[in-house]
């Protein structure tokens, strides 16, 4: 996504020189969100981007794994020889975390690529029994599709509730019922000790038999190939980009799931593993690549400091989140979390820092605008679900 968007943005913003887009996967570049939704369910064959690379003069090199980077020589290493560059944009995304000992075990799946989704489709079509490891975004979306297909589904989550890394327990508590209502069993507070063919063994000693095991326990930046290159990585393994999305070595940028960047807005470095970041970041990268070419400094280099946004479709609900809340932010509820549509806002010093909207896309859009503009808000009006959220602006 971020690689394609960077190439497309370079053309849209006026770059007429050569652009090469290199990717390890053999498939035409594609969008990932449908992999845990329509593609998984067999409702769509592909989610390839509707981009005419030939027409845009973008040279596409698919099935080519990049193995190293030599910044001083302006060279990339690949199995089929080195590739020279003037400017490089690293957009290698993320790779799913695996459970130790589970690799190569028959019936154990990850869900990141089109090939992963293709391997999982027969599991759904055959209504096989499934254990999902992890009640995060991927686990919830996979469980949704699997239940829709009629599979028996058990989700095992080591934390005490769903989405533990992303949201506080008091916010996710009502989501437990979503699993139950869909007919999926959610087992929390217990971890998977080992995975074997035909099921998983839990740390409480119980064994869950399953035809298939789907591991959705998070992802890490796909940057191992940068080892020894001199490109600085952060503690998560993400390329440590600056506010212009430049890496620590000359003429190299990084964007999307593989890069973290400093956010003045939130006073910390952010590593965002969501689609919108892979859409917006490339606009800044392309602008900055082009700005470099102007000796007088115009057009101006662009600082990347977004209000992060993502969505998830799970258990018949449209879940959206924008912003970035921090411990200590005041939590304000809009509507009944047991109901079909509700939202939660986070406040700091009379400004919104984040919003979670379930079935309330208008709240999300309005809150996002207030956050982008840094508008002070009235707490009590925010909590009044009968008035539109934008009316909370002071
Ligand atoms: C199943 C699924 C569902 C999702 N659903 C949502 C959603 O509903 N909402 C949302 O906001 N986000 C969603 N996301 C997240 C979103 O898709 C990602 O944030 C987005 O794809 C990131 O784009 P990217 O370009 O940084 O990385 P990627 O899309 O992962 O692209 C990176 C590419 O680089 C290639 N690559 C990696 N290493 C090398 C190498 N050494 N050499 C050559 N090529 C390499 C990879 O093969 C890959 O094709 C979902 C993700 C998945 C996996």
GROMACS .gro file of C-alpha atoms and ligand atoms in nm:
model
  447
    1UNK     CA    1   0.000   0.000   0.000
    2UNK     CA    2   0.260   0.258   0.105
    3UNK     CA    3   0.495   0.166  -0.180
    4UNK     CA    4   0.222   0.191  -0.443
    5UNK     CA    5   0.091   0.514  -0.293
    6UNK     CA    6   0.438   0.668  -0.291
    7UNK     CA    7   0.487   0.586  -0.659
    8UNK     CA    8   0.139   0.715  -0.747
    9UNK     CA    9   0.192   1.032  -0.543
   10UNK     CA   10   0.526   1.101  -0.707
   11UNK     CA   11   0.350   1.109  -1.043
   12UNK     CA   12   0.049   1.303  -0.908
   13UNK     CA   13   0.280   1.565  -0.760
   14UNK     CA   14   0.475   1.608  -1.083
   15UNK     CA   15   0.783   1.383  -1.074
   16UNK     CA   16   0.859   1.276  -1.431
   17UNK     CA   17   1.181   1.077  -1.371
   18UNK     CA   18   1.205   0.698  -1.341
   19UNK     CA   19   1.026   0.517  -1.056
   20UNK     CA   20   1.086   0.151  -0.970
   21UNK     CA   21   0.858  -0.036  -0.736
   22UNK     CA   22   1.013  -0.359  -0.603
   23UNK     CA   23   0.815  -0.614  -0.401
   24UNK     CA   24   0.874  -0.967  -0.277
   25UNK     CA   25   0.523  -1.094  -0.345
   26UNK     CA   26   0.450  -1.231  -0.692
   27UNK     CA   27   0.097  -1.086  -0.706
   28UNK     CA   28  -0.015  -0.760  -0.858
   29UNK     CA   29   0.000  -0.511  -0.564
   30UNK     CA   30  -0.316  -0.541  -0.355
   31UNK     CA   31  -0.503  -0.397  -0.062
   32UNK     CA   32  -0.492  -0.593   0.266
   33UNK     CA   33  -0.814  -0.501   0.455
   34UNK     CA   34  -1.035  -0.715   0.225
   35UNK     CA   35  -0.818  -1.020   0.310
   36UNK     CA   36  -0.993  -1.060   0.646
   37UNK     CA   37  -1.331  -0.970   0.497
   38UNK     CA   38  -1.461  -1.017   0.139
   39UNK     CA   39  -1.157  -1.207   0.004
   40UNK     CA   40  -1.160  -1.449   0.296
   41UNK     CA   41  -1.530  -1.513   0.251
   42UNK     CA   42  -1.486  -1.580  -0.120
   43UNK     CA   43  -1.700  -1.275  -0.205
   44UNK     CA   44  -1.408  -1.116  -0.393
   45UNK     CA   45  -1.133  -1.293  -0.582
   46UNK     CA   46  -0.877  -1.018  -0.553
   47UNK     CA   47  -0.820  -0.680  -0.397
   48UNK     CA   48  -0.559  -0.561  -0.648
   49UNK     CA   49  -0.515  -0.185  -0.660
   50UNK     CA   50  -0.682  -0.019  -0.954
   51UNK     CA   51  -0.360   0.145  -1.072
   52UNK     CA   52  -0.228   0.133  -1.429
   53UNK     CA   53   0.144   0.113  -1.357
   54UNK     CA   54   0.239   0.109  -1.726
   55UNK     CA   55   0.035   0.418  -1.792
   56UNK     CA   56   0.200   0.599  -1.503
   57UNK     CA   57   0.545   0.489  -1.617
   58UNK     CA   58   0.608   0.299  -1.294
   59UNK     CA   59   0.840   0.002  -1.340
   60UNK     CA   60   0.701  -0.286  -1.137
   61UNK     CA   61   0.937  -0.562  -1.023
   62UNK     CA   62   0.737  -0.832  -0.850
   63UNK     CA   63   0.863  -1.147  -0.681
   64UNK     CA   64   1.192  -0.977  -0.602
   65UNK     CA   65   1.313  -1.002  -0.243
   66UNK     CA   66   1.539  -0.722  -0.125
   67UNK     CA   67   1.803  -0.864   0.109
   68UNK     CA   68   2.019  -0.568   0.203
   69UNK     CA   69   2.100  -0.200   0.172
   70UNK     CA   70   2.436  -0.028   0.119
   71UNK     CA   71   2.356   0.342   0.168
   72UNK     CA   72   2.711   0.471   0.098
   73UNK     CA   73   2.701   0.307  -0.243
   74UNK     CA   74   2.332   0.384  -0.307
   75UNK     CA   75   2.267   0.014  -0.370
   76UNK     CA   76   2.003  -0.236  -0.273
   77UNK     CA   77   2.095  -0.603  -0.266
   78UNK     CA   78   1.860  -0.864  -0.406
   79UNK     CA   79   1.900  -1.233  -0.484
   80UNK     CA   80   1.924  -1.145  -0.850
   81UNK     CA   81   2.188  -0.876  -0.807
   82UNK     CA   82   2.224  -0.519  -0.683
   83UNK     CA   83   1.984  -0.236  -0.770
   84UNK     CA   84   2.118   0.123  -0.778
   85UNK     CA   85   1.906   0.417  -0.663
   86UNK     CA   86   1.927   0.793  -0.627
   87UNK     CA   87   1.654   0.808  -0.363
   88UNK     CA   88   1.506   0.511  -0.178
   89UNK     CA   89   1.172   0.477   0.000
   90UNK     CA   90   1.148   0.183   0.240
   91UNK     CA   91   0.789   0.057   0.252
   92UNK     CA   92   0.832  -0.308   0.350
   93UNK     CA   93   0.535  -0.308   0.588
   94UNK     CA   94   0.504  -0.554   0.875
   95UNK     CA   95   0.514  -0.928   0.927
   96UNK     CA   96   0.293  -1.124   1.164
   97UNK     CA   97   0.436  -1.252   1.490
   98UNK     CA   98   0.440  -1.629   1.513
   99UNK     CA   99   0.393  -1.860   1.809
  100UNK     CA  100   0.720  -2.034   1.894
  101UNK     CA  101   0.714  -2.390   1.768
  102UNK     CA  102   0.412  -2.338   1.545
  103UNK     CA  103   0.592  -2.279   1.218
  104UNK     CA  104   0.548  -2.563   0.974
  105UNK     CA  105   0.282  -2.736   1.186
  106UNK     CA  106   0.003  -2.850   0.951
  107UNK     CA  107  -0.321  -2.657   0.994
  108UNK     CA  108  -0.158  -2.349   1.154
  109UNK     CA  109  -0.222  -2.023   0.971
  110UNK     CA  110  -0.128  -1.656   0.974
  111UNK     CA  111  -0.328  -1.385   0.797
  112UNK     CA  112  -0.119  -1.117   0.631
  113UNK     CA  113  -0.096  -1.196   0.262
  114UNK     CA  114  -0.319  -1.292  -0.027
  115UNK     CA  115  -0.161  -1.639  -0.014
  116UNK     CA  116  -0.252  -1.667   0.357
  117UNK     CA  117  -0.613  -1.573   0.274
  118UNK     CA  118  -0.621  -1.825  -0.012
  119UNK     CA  119  -0.505  -2.100   0.227
  120UNK     CA  120  -0.775  -2.003   0.477
  121UNK     CA  121  -1.065  -1.992   0.233
  122UNK     CA  122  -1.112  -2.372   0.225
  123UNK     CA  123  -1.114  -2.374   0.606
  124UNK     CA  124  -1.418  -2.144   0.597
  125UNK     CA  125  -1.579  -2.308   0.296
  126UNK     CA  126  -1.539  -2.649   0.465
  127UNK     CA  127  -1.683  -2.515   0.793
  128UNK     CA  128  -1.385  -2.651   0.979
  129UNK     CA  129  -1.345  -2.598   1.352
  130UNK     CA  130  -1.104  -2.317   1.432
  131UNK     CA  131  -0.904  -2.192   1.726
  132UNK     CA  132  -0.803  -1.829   1.686
  133UNK     CA  133  -0.506  -1.721   1.897
  134UNK     CA  134  -0.541  -1.354   1.991
  135UNK     CA  135  -0.852  -1.134   2.023
  136UNK     CA  136  -0.695  -0.838   1.844
  137UNK     CA  137  -0.816  -0.674   1.523
  138UNK     CA  138  -0.719  -0.964   1.296
  139UNK     CA  139  -0.851  -1.227   1.541
  140UNK     CA  140  -1.186  -1.048   1.571
  141UNK     CA  141  -1.226  -1.006   1.195
  142UNK     CA  142  -1.124  -1.363   1.123
  143UNK     CA  143  -1.364  -1.493   1.391
  144UNK     CA  144  -1.641  -1.284   1.235
  145UNK     CA  145  -1.586  -1.433   0.889
  146UNK     CA  146  -1.546  -1.785   1.027
  147UNK     CA  147  -1.872  -1.765   1.223
  148UNK     CA  148  -2.048  -1.620   0.919
  149UNK     CA  149  -1.929  -1.929   0.730
  150UNK     CA  150  -2.062  -2.164   0.998
  151UNK     CA  151  -1.729  -2.269   1.152
  152UNK     CA  152  -1.708  -2.355   1.523
  153UNK     CA  153  -1.477  -2.084   1.661
  154UNK     CA  154  -1.289  -2.052   1.989
  155UNK     CA  155  -1.077  -1.741   2.043
  156UNK     CA  156  -0.801  -1.764   2.303
  157UNK     CA  157  -0.669  -1.437   2.446
  158UNK     CA  158  -0.396  -1.420   2.710
  159UNK     CA  159  -0.516  -1.081   2.841
  160UNK     CA  160  -0.839  -1.031   3.035
  161UNK     CA  161  -1.040  -0.896   2.739
  162UNK     CA  162  -1.044  -0.825   2.367
  163UNK     CA  163  -0.814  -0.572   2.195
  164UNK     CA  164  -0.585  -0.548   2.498
  165UNK     CA  165  -0.303  -0.364   2.325
  166UNK     CA  166  -0.524  -0.102   2.169
  167UNK     CA  167  -0.797  -0.008   2.415
  168UNK     CA  168  -0.852  -0.008   2.794
  169UNK     CA  169  -1.054  -0.293   2.947
  170UNK     CA  170  -1.337  -0.060   3.056
  171UNK     CA  171  -1.392   0.029   2.690
  172UNK     CA  172  -1.365  -0.322   2.548
  173UNK     CA  173  -1.580  -0.491   2.818
  174UNK     CA  174  -1.900  -0.470   2.607
  175UNK     CA  175  -1.718  -0.634   2.315
  176UNK     CA  176  -1.709  -0.969   2.498
  177UNK     CA  177  -2.080  -0.999   2.423
  178UNK     CA  178  -2.013  -0.950   2.051
  179UNK     CA  179  -1.821  -1.278   2.044
  180UNK     CA  180  -2.092  -1.457   2.238
  181UNK     CA  181  -2.376  -1.322   2.022
  182UNK     CA  182  -2.196  -1.439   1.709
  183UNK     CA  183  -2.163  -1.788   1.854
  184UNK     CA  184  -1.784  -1.770   1.903
  185UNK     CA  185  -1.639  -1.875   2.235
  186UNK     CA  186  -1.394  -1.622   2.382
  187UNK     CA  187  -1.152  -1.756   2.642
  188UNK     CA  188  -0.952  -1.482   2.810
  189UNK     CA  189  -0.681  -1.482   3.076
  190UNK     CA  190  -0.528  -1.800   2.943
  191UNK     CA  191  -0.242  -1.835   2.697
  192UNK     CA  192  -0.152  -2.094   2.438
  193UNK     CA  193   0.135  -2.305   2.570
  194UNK     CA  194   0.195  -2.493   2.246
  195UNK     CA  195   0.045  -2.560   1.908
  196UNK     CA  196   0.029  -2.906   1.764
  197UNK     CA  197  -0.137  -3.065   1.467
  198UNK     CA  198  -0.508  -3.085   1.547
  199UNK     CA  199  -0.525  -2.827   1.824
  200UNK     CA  200  -0.362  -2.617   2.091
  201UNK     CA  201  -0.255  -2.678   2.447
  202UNK     CA  202  -0.337  -2.399   2.693
  203UNK     CA  203  -0.136  -2.286   2.995
  204UNK     CA  204  -0.418  -2.404   3.225
  205UNK     CA  205  -0.354  -2.758   3.101
  206UNK     CA  206  -0.662  -2.786   2.881
  207UNK     CA  207  -0.641  -2.891   2.518
  208UNK     CA  208  -0.857  -2.737   2.246
  209UNK     CA  209  -0.895  -2.957   1.940
  210UNK     CA  210  -0.929  -2.773   1.608
  211UNK     CA  211  -0.904  -2.846   1.238
  212UNK     CA  212  -0.725  -2.514   1.192
  213UNK     CA  213  -0.541  -2.270   1.419
  214UNK     CA  214  -0.519  -1.906   1.317
  215UNK     CA  215  -0.251  -1.703   1.493
  216UNK     CA  216  -0.327  -1.330   1.520
  217UNK     CA  217  -0.098  -1.207   1.795
  218UNK     CA  218   0.035  -0.890   1.635
  219UNK     CA  219   0.298  -0.790   1.387
  220UNK     CA  220   0.643  -0.635   1.375
  221UNK     CA  221   0.802  -0.410   1.115
  222UNK     CA  222   0.951  -0.612   0.827
  223UNK     CA  223   1.299  -0.465   0.860
  224UNK     CA  224   1.526  -0.763   0.927
  225UNK     CA  225   1.676  -0.713   0.583
  226UNK     CA  226   1.814  -0.377   0.704
  227UNK     CA  227   2.042  -0.538   0.964
  228UNK     CA  228   2.396  -0.409   0.924
  229UNK     CA  229   2.288  -0.135   0.682
  230UNK     CA  230   2.336   0.148   0.930
  231UNK     CA  231   1.969   0.249   0.909
  232UNK     CA  232   1.866   0.324   1.268
  233UNK     CA  233   1.573   0.118   1.400
  234UNK     CA  234   1.365   0.184   1.711
  235UNK     CA  235   1.297  -0.061   1.994
  236UNK     CA  236   1.014  -0.221   1.792
  237UNK     CA  237   1.238  -0.277   1.491
  238UNK     CA  238   1.074   0.008   1.296
  239UNK     CA  239   1.283   0.242   1.084
  240UNK     CA  240   1.343   0.546   1.302
  241UNK     CA  241   1.216   0.816   1.066
  242UNK     CA  242   1.225   1.189   1.133
  243UNK     CA  243   0.935   1.432   1.103
  244UNK     CA  244   0.982   1.437   0.724
  245UNK     CA  245   0.987   1.055   0.716
  246UNK     CA  246   1.360   1.050   0.637
  247UNK     CA  247   1.564   0.756   0.769
  248UNK     CA  248   1.896   0.805   0.949
  249UNK     CA  249   2.107   0.760   0.632
  250UNK     CA  250   2.115   1.002   0.336
  251UNK     CA  251   1.860   0.980   0.053
  252UNK     CA  252   1.646   0.718   0.227
  253UNK     CA  253   1.286   0.761   0.346
  254UNK     CA  254   1.056   0.517   0.525
  255UNK     CA  255   0.677   0.503   0.537
  256UNK     CA  256   0.383   0.281   0.636
  257UNK     CA  257   0.387  -0.011   0.882
  258UNK     CA  258   0.769  -0.033   0.877
  259UNK     CA  259   0.844   0.317   1.009
  260UNK     CA  260   0.792   0.513   1.330
  261UNK     CA  261   0.791   0.892   1.328
  262UNK     CA  262   0.798   1.167   1.592
  263UNK     CA  263   0.459   1.327   1.651
  264UNK     CA  264   0.466   1.682   1.791
  265UNK     CA  265   0.087   1.652   1.819
  266UNK     CA  266   0.109   1.366   2.072
  267UNK     CA  267   0.457   1.443   2.209
  268UNK     CA  268   0.589   1.096   2.130
  269UNK     CA  269   0.704   0.867   1.856
  270UNK     CA  270   0.423   0.678   1.680
  271UNK     CA  271   0.433   0.342   1.506
  272UNK     CA  272   0.103   0.299   1.323
  273UNK     CA  273   0.002  -0.034   1.168
  274UNK     CA  274  -0.308   0.085   0.988
  275UNK     CA  275  -0.421   0.151   0.634
  276UNK     CA  276  -0.475   0.528   0.655
  277UNK     CA  277  -0.113   0.580   0.761
  278UNK     CA  278  -0.001   0.394   0.447
  279UNK     CA  279  -0.225   0.628   0.245
  280UNK     CA  280  -0.134   0.963   0.404
  281UNK     CA  281   0.237   0.907   0.474
  282UNK     CA  282   0.327   0.865   0.105
  283UNK     CA  283   0.178   1.206   0.023
  284UNK     CA  284   0.433   1.361   0.259
  285UNK     CA  285   0.718   1.140   0.133
  286UNK     CA  286   0.649   1.229  -0.230
  287UNK     CA  287   0.626   1.601  -0.143
  288UNK     CA  288   0.955   1.581   0.047
  289UNK     CA  289   1.132   1.392  -0.231
  290UNK     CA  290   1.021   1.660  -0.473
  291UNK     CA  291   1.105   1.947  -0.237
  292UNK     CA  292   1.465   1.823  -0.225
  293UNK     CA  293   1.499   1.899  -0.594
  294UNK     CA  294   1.433   2.270  -0.549
  295UNK     CA  295   1.742   2.467  -0.452
  296UNK     CA  296   1.535   2.760  -0.321
  297UNK     CA  297   1.337   2.530  -0.097
  298UNK     CA  298   1.001   2.545  -0.278
  299UNK     CA  299   0.775   2.360  -0.261
  300UNK     CA  300   0.824   2.326   0.111
  301UNK     CA  301   0.913   2.002   0.279
  302UNK     CA  302   0.615   1.855   0.457
  303UNK     CA  303   0.612   1.748   0.821
  304UNK     CA  304   0.411   1.430   0.875
  305UNK     CA  305   0.204   1.460   1.193
  306UNK     CA  306  -0.137   1.305   1.129
  307UNK     CA  307  -0.432   1.229   1.353
  308UNK     CA  308  -0.408   0.850   1.309
  309UNK     CA  309  -0.723   0.672   1.195
  310UNK     CA  310  -0.836   0.314   1.147
  311UNK     CA  311  -1.147   0.107   1.117
  312UNK     CA  312  -1.245  -0.254   1.170
  313UNK     CA  313  -1.551  -0.451   1.065
  314UNK     CA  314  -1.632  -0.710   1.326
  315UNK     CA  315  -1.940  -0.901   1.440
  316UNK     CA  316  -2.168  -0.689   1.222
  317UNK     CA  317  -2.032  -0.364   1.363
  318UNK     CA  318  -1.833  -0.082   1.212
  319UNK     CA  319  -1.565   0.013   1.464
  320UNK     CA  320  -1.356   0.325   1.405
  321UNK     CA  321  -1.085   0.495   1.604
  322UNK     CA  322  -0.908   0.825   1.545
  323UNK     CA  323  -0.639   1.002   1.745
  324UNK     CA  324  -0.411   0.866   2.014
  325UNK     CA  325  -0.515   0.849   2.377
  326UNK     CA  326  -0.267   0.838   2.661
  327UNK     CA  327  -0.296   0.710   3.017
  328UNK     CA  328  -0.454   0.985   3.225
  329UNK     CA  329  -0.677   1.124   2.948
  330UNK     CA  330  -1.035   1.164   3.069
  331UNK     CA  331  -1.275   0.911   2.924
  332UNK     CA  332  -1.618   1.043   2.822
  333UNK     CA  333  -1.893   0.807   2.700
  334UNK     CA  334  -2.146   0.895   2.433
  335UNK     CA  335  -2.435   0.653   2.441
  336UNK     CA  336  -2.496   0.313   2.595
  337UNK     CA  337  -2.209   0.070   2.528
  338UNK     CA  338  -2.454  -0.220   2.551
  339UNK     CA  339  -2.648  -0.069   2.261
  340UNK     CA  340  -2.592  -0.094   1.889
  341UNK     CA  341  -2.420   0.241   1.844
  342UNK     CA  342  -2.202   0.433   2.088
  343UNK     CA  343  -1.879   0.624   2.116
  344UNK     CA  344  -1.606   0.695   2.364
  345UNK     CA  345  -1.404   1.016   2.365
  346UNK     CA  346  -1.075   1.087   2.537
  347UNK     CA  347  -1.006   1.440   2.662
  348UNK     CA  348  -0.695   1.623   2.777
  349UNK     CA  349  -0.692   1.989   2.871
  350UNK     CA  350  -1.031   2.047   2.706
  351UNK     CA  351  -0.921   1.899   2.376
  352UNK     CA  352  -1.010   1.565   2.224
  353UNK     CA  353  -0.715   1.327   2.201
  354UNK     CA  354  -0.902   1.028   2.059
  355UNK     CA  355  -1.242   0.885   1.976
  356UNK     CA  356  -1.371   0.531   1.938
  357UNK     CA  357  -1.698   0.506   1.746
  358UNK     CA  358  -1.908   0.193   1.712
  359UNK     CA  359  -2.172   0.237   1.442
  360UNK     CA  360  -2.140   0.616   1.465
  361UNK     CA  361  -1.936   0.723   1.161
  362UNK     CA  362  -2.057   1.082   1.187
  363UNK     CA  363  -1.916   1.111   1.539
  364UNK     CA  364  -1.588   0.981   1.408
  365UNK     CA  365  -1.571   1.226   1.118
  366UNK     CA  366  -1.663   1.524   1.335
  367UNK     CA  367  -1.422   1.430   1.614
  368UNK     CA  368  -1.143   1.382   1.363
  369UNK     CA  369  -1.195   1.733   1.234
  370UNK     CA  370  -1.199   1.879   1.587
  371UNK     CA  371  -0.873   1.695   1.661
  372UNK     CA  372  -0.709   1.806   1.339
  373UNK     CA  373  -0.798   2.166   1.418
  374UNK     CA  374  -0.716   2.136   1.789
  375UNK     CA  375  -1.056   2.286   1.879
  376UNK     CA  376  -1.134   2.307   2.254
  377UNK     CA  377  -1.450   2.115   2.345
  378UNK     CA  378  -1.718   2.125   2.613
  379UNK     CA  379  -1.712   1.801   2.811
  380UNK     CA  380  -2.083   1.785   2.898
  381UNK     CA  381  -2.196   1.848   2.543
  382UNK     CA  382  -1.961   1.576   2.427
  383UNK     CA  383  -2.136   1.332   2.659
  384UNK     CA  384  -2.480   1.431   2.525
  385UNK     CA  385  -2.547   1.175   2.257
  386UNK     CA  386  -2.864   1.356   2.147
  387UNK     CA  387  -2.660   1.646   2.000
  388UNK     CA  388  -2.407   1.615   1.723
  389UNK     CA  389  -2.050   1.585   1.837
  390UNK     CA  390  -1.936   1.894   1.649
  391UNK     CA  391  -2.163   2.104   1.873
  392UNK     CA  392  -1.922   2.028   2.158
  393UNK     CA  393  -1.679   2.277   2.004
  394UNK     CA  394  -1.627   2.580   2.227
  395LIG     C1  395  -0.572  -0.907   0.696
  395LIG     C2  396  -0.552  -0.761   0.722
  395LIG     C3  397  -0.663  -0.678   0.739
  395LIG     C4  398  -0.645  -0.542   0.764
  395LIG     N1  399  -0.756  -0.464   0.783
  395LIG     C5  400  -0.741  -0.334   0.813
  395LIG     C6  401  -0.856  -0.252   0.838
  395LIG     O1  402  -0.969  -0.298   0.834
  395LIG     N2  403  -0.834  -0.121   0.869
  395LIG     C7  404  -0.709  -0.066   0.877
  395LIG     O2  405  -0.696   0.053   0.906
  395LIG     N3  406  -0.599  -0.141   0.851
  395LIG     C8  407  -0.612  -0.274   0.820
  395LIG     N4  408  -0.500  -0.351   0.797
  395LIG     C9  409  -0.366  -0.289   0.803
  395LIG    C10  410  -0.324  -0.233   0.668
  395LIG     O3  411  -0.354  -0.322   0.566
  395LIG    C11  412  -0.173  -0.205   0.671
  395LIG     O4  413  -0.151  -0.106   0.767
  395LIG    C12  414  -0.118  -0.160   0.536
  395LIG     O5  415  -0.125  -0.265   0.443
  395LIG    C13  416   0.028  -0.117   0.552
  395LIG     O6  417   0.082  -0.088   0.428
  395LIG     P1  418   0.240  -0.102   0.403
  395LIG     O7  419   0.261  -0.067   0.261
  395LIG     O8  420   0.314  -0.030   0.508
  395LIG     O9  421   0.271  -0.256   0.424
  395LIG     P2  422   0.225  -0.380   0.336
  395LIG    O10  423   0.089  -0.361   0.282
  395LIG    O11  424   0.250  -0.500   0.423
  395LIG    O12  425   0.327  -0.383   0.214
  395LIG    C14  426   0.463  -0.413   0.231
  395LIG    C15  427   0.510  -0.495   0.114
  395LIG    O13  428   0.652  -0.504   0.118
  395LIG    C16  429   0.692  -0.635   0.081
  395LIG     N5  430   0.823  -0.663   0.141
  395LIG    C17  431   0.853  -0.682   0.272
  395LIG     N6  432   0.984  -0.707   0.287
  395LIG    C18  433   1.038  -0.703   0.164
  395LIG    C19  434   1.168  -0.722   0.114
  395LIG     N7  435   1.272  -0.745   0.194
  395LIG     N8  436   1.188  -0.715  -0.021
  395LIG    C20  437   1.085  -0.688  -0.105
  395LIG     N9  438   0.959  -0.668  -0.063
  395LIG    C21  439   0.935  -0.677   0.070
  395LIG    C22  440   0.584  -0.723   0.139
  395LIG    O14  441   0.582  -0.846   0.073
  395LIG    C23  442   0.459  -0.638   0.113
  395LIG    O15  443   0.401  -0.671  -0.008
  395LIG    C24  444  -0.515  -0.487   0.771
  395LIG    C25  445  -0.403  -0.571   0.755
  395LIG    C26  446  -0.421  -0.705   0.730
  395LIG    C27  447  -0.300  -0.795   0.714
   0.00000   0.00000   0.00000
